[in-house]
Each structure stands twice: as C-alpha cells, then as structure tokens.
Coordinates of C-alpha atoms in Angstrom, one line a residue:
X171 CA -99.7 -198.9 -161.4
X172 CA -100.8 -197.1 -158.0
X173 CA -98.2 -194.9 -155.9
X174 CA -97.3 -192.6 -153.9
X175 CA -94.2 -190.0 -152.9
X176 CA -93.5 -189.0 -149.8
X177 CA -90.5 -187.5 -148.2
X178 CA -88.4 -190.0 -146.3
X179 CA -88.0 -190.3 -142.2
X180 CA -85.7 -191.6 -140.6
X181 CA -87.8 -194.1 -139.5
X182 CA -87.4 -195.2 -143.2
X183 CA -83.2 -195.3 -143.4
X184 CA -83.3 -199.9 -142.9
X185 CA -86.3 -200.5 -145.6
X186 CA -84.2 -197.4 -147.7
X187 CA -81.2 -199.1 -146.8
X188 CA -82.3 -203.0 -148.2
X189 CA -84.0 -201.1 -151.2
X190 CA -80.2 -200.3 -152.0
X191 CA -79.4 -203.3 -152.2
X192 CA -82.1 -204.8 -154.0
X193 CA -81.8 -202.9 -156.4
X194 CA -78.0 -202.2 -157.1
X195 CA -77.9 -206.8 -157.0
X196 CA -80.2 -207.0 -159.3
X197 CA -80.2 -203.8 -161.4
X198 CA -76.4 -204.0 -162.1
X199 CA -75.8 -207.3 -163.5
X200 CA -75.1 -206.9 -166.8
X201 CA -73.1 -203.4 -166.2
X202 CA -70.5 -204.5 -163.4
X203 CA -69.6 -208.0 -161.9
X204 CA -70.8 -209.6 -158.6
X205 CA -67.6 -208.3 -156.9
X206 CA -68.2 -204.4 -157.9
X207 CA -71.7 -204.6 -157.3
X208 CA -70.6 -205.7 -153.2
X209 CA -67.3 -203.3 -153.3
X210 CA -70.1 -200.6 -154.0
X211 CA -72.5 -201.6 -151.3
X212 CA -69.8 -202.0 -149.2
X213 CA -68.9 -198.3 -149.5
X214 CA -70.9 -195.8 -151.6
X215 CA -74.4 -197.1 -151.7
X216 CA -76.0 -196.5 -149.3
X217 CA -78.7 -194.1 -147.5
X218 CA -77.1 -190.7 -147.3
X219 CA -78.8 -189.4 -143.6
X220 CA -78.3 -185.8 -144.5
X221 CA -80.6 -186.3 -147.5
X222 CA -83.6 -187.1 -145.2
X223 CA -82.6 -184.6 -142.5
X224 CA -82.6 -181.9 -144.9
X225 CA -86.2 -182.7 -146.4
X226 CA -85.0 -183.6 -149.9
X227 CA -85.3 -187.4 -150.4
X228 CA -88.3 -189.1 -151.0
X229 CA -89.5 -192.6 -151.3
X230 CA -92.3 -194.1 -153.4
X231 CA -94.9 -196.2 -152.2
X232 CA -97.6 -198.6 -152.8
X233 CA -100.0 -199.9 -150.3
X234 CA -97.9 -199.5 -147.0
X235 CA -94.7 -200.9 -149.1
X236 CA -91.6 -198.9 -149.8
X237 CA -90.5 -199.6 -153.9
X238 CA -88.3 -196.9 -155.2
X239 CA -86.1 -193.8 -154.2
X240 CA -85.0 -190.8 -154.7
X241 CA -83.9 -187.1 -153.7
X242 CA -81.9 -183.8 -154.3
X243 CA -79.6 -182.5 -152.3
X244 CA -78.6 -178.6 -151.5
X245 CA -75.2 -180.0 -150.7
X246 CA -72.2 -180.3 -152.6
X247 CA -71.9 -183.7 -152.5
X248 CA -72.8 -185.5 -155.8
X249 CA -72.9 -189.2 -154.2
X250 CA -72.5 -191.8 -152.0
X251 CA -73.8 -192.7 -148.8
X252 CA -73.0 -192.8 -144.5
X253 CA -70.2 -194.4 -145.5
X254 CA -68.5 -193.3 -147.7
X255 CA -65.9 -191.1 -147.4
X256 CA -65.8 -188.6 -149.1
X257 CA -68.1 -186.7 -148.7
X258 CA -69.1 -182.5 -148.3
X259 CA -71.7 -181.1 -146.6
X260 CA -71.0 -177.8 -147.5
X261 CA -73.4 -175.6 -149.0
X262 CA -75.1 -175.0 -153.1
X263 CA -75.1 -171.0 -154.1
X264 CA -78.5 -171.8 -155.9
X265 CA -77.1 -168.9 -158.0
X266 CA -73.9 -170.2 -159.4
X267 CA -74.3 -174.3 -158.3
X268 CA -75.9 -177.1 -159.1
X269 CA -78.0 -178.6 -156.9
X270 CA -77.3 -183.2 -156.9
X271 CA -80.1 -185.0 -158.7
X272 CA -79.0 -188.4 -155.6
X273 CA -79.6 -191.7 -155.3
X274 CA -82.2 -193.6 -157.3
X275 CA -82.9 -196.5 -156.8
X276 CA -86.6 -198.5 -157.6
X277 CA -87.6 -201.5 -156.5
X278 CA -86.6 -204.5 -159.5
X279 CA -90.0 -206.1 -159.0
X280 CA -91.4 -202.4 -160.0
X281 CA -88.7 -200.8 -162.3
X282 CA -90.0 -199.5 -165.6
X283 CA -93.1 -198.4 -164.0
X284 CA -93.3 -194.5 -163.9
X285 CA -91.9 -194.5 -160.4
X286 CA -88.2 -193.0 -160.8
X287 CA -89.5 -190.4 -163.4
X288 CA -92.2 -189.3 -161.0
X289 CA -89.7 -188.9 -157.8
X290 CA -87.4 -187.5 -160.2
X291 CA -90.5 -184.7 -161.6
X292 CA -90.7 -184.1 -157.7
X293 CA -87.0 -183.6 -157.2
X294 CA -86.7 -180.9 -159.8
X295 CA -89.6 -179.4 -158.6
X296 CA -88.5 -178.8 -155.5
X297 CA -84.9 -177.9 -156.1
X298 CA -86.2 -175.0 -159.1
X299 CA -88.7 -173.8 -156.0
X300 CA -85.3 -173.9 -153.9
X301 CA -84.2 -171.4 -156.4
X302 CA -81.5 -173.6 -158.3
X303 CA -81.9 -173.1 -162.0
X304 CA -79.5 -175.8 -162.8
X305 CA -79.3 -179.8 -161.1
X306 CA -76.6 -182.0 -161.9
X307 CA -75.5 -185.8 -161.2
X308 CA -73.5 -188.8 -161.2
X309 CA -75.5 -192.0 -162.6
X310 CA -74.6 -196.0 -162.8
X311 CA -74.1 -197.4 -165.9
X312 CA -77.7 -199.0 -165.5
X313 CA -79.1 -195.5 -165.2
X314 CA -77.3 -193.3 -168.0
X315 CA -80.5 -194.6 -170.2
X316 CA -83.1 -193.3 -167.5
X317 CA -81.3 -190.1 -167.2
X318 CA -81.1 -189.7 -170.8
X319 CA -84.6 -190.1 -171.7
X320 CA -85.7 -187.7 -168.5
X321 CA -83.9 -185.3 -170.7
X322 CA -80.1 -185.2 -169.0
X323 CA -76.8 -185.2 -171.4
X324 CA -73.6 -186.7 -170.2
X325 CA -70.5 -185.4 -170.3
X326 CA -67.4 -187.6 -169.9
X327 CA -67.2 -190.4 -167.7
X328 CA -66.0 -191.0 -164.9
X329 CA -64.8 -194.2 -163.0
X330 CA -65.2 -195.2 -159.2
X331 CA -64.8 -198.8 -159.4
X332 CA -62.5 -201.5 -160.6
X333 CA -63.7 -202.7 -163.9
X334 CA -61.5 -205.5 -163.6

C-alpha cells in the first residue's frame, strides 16, 4: 500500500477526531466493553492540539484521505486529548527525561499495513533529532502488541478506565 506521512495541521483536526473515534470503536472491540470505549472517547481519546501546534503530530494519507495518525511530544503530558482535564503542558528536559509517544490511531480498513510503524519511525527520528535519548508511552490494550513488536518493553500496567 502506498501512503505518505506528513505533519498534521490545524485544518486536519476534525478529520483526525473522526479517525480516532472510528479506530477506537473498531480496533478496541474484544479488549474493552462498549461502555469503556464510549467513556474513553468522551474523556481521554481525542485530538491534542498542542501536538499539532508543536509540529510533532503526523498523519498518514493515501489518495488525499487521512488513514492514520500519531506523534511524539516534548511535553510532560503522557496521554489524552484536549478534553482530558489532567494534562501538564510543561516541557521535558531531553537530557533527563524521555520524549512521549502519543495518540496513535489507524483506520480499521488500513490496520496492520505498516502505517503505525511508519509514523512511529518518523516520531523516533524527530525526537532523537531534538535531543531525546529515550521514549516512553502509555498504550491501550490493542496497542500493546504493536509497541512490543516495535521494540518497546512493558512495565507495570496502569488501569485508567473502569473494568466493569
């Protein structure tokens, strides 16, 4: 499959938000209940405008259609979109702290075709070029295997949503 990775712009915001909802709903089935997915879409999953403003958020496009997104951050916030209330936009110290891998979503019709990996490669290179020696992230359950295959190691699990 042929696609291009480019830096996201404010004009992409609504399209990215729709992509996040579609990806979360479809690719999270079997990992989370419908109630958990709905709660996450309302409170955590969403566009982080600061990533777009910082120029560290990317979209994958094919034939002018956005089919994937993800980014890295030089800020303390580990996860969550604009609507997530517990965010810290303070800058990280690249000499002492790890950059954050953030908000990866792929359209279900294009999952497992190298899109996430291509975006992650771009993020890793740009974070390194900005002086960061390490990266960290918080993954959803569907993303754990993807990040493991890409060389990331899991630490202790953190549960952010009700499991009921």
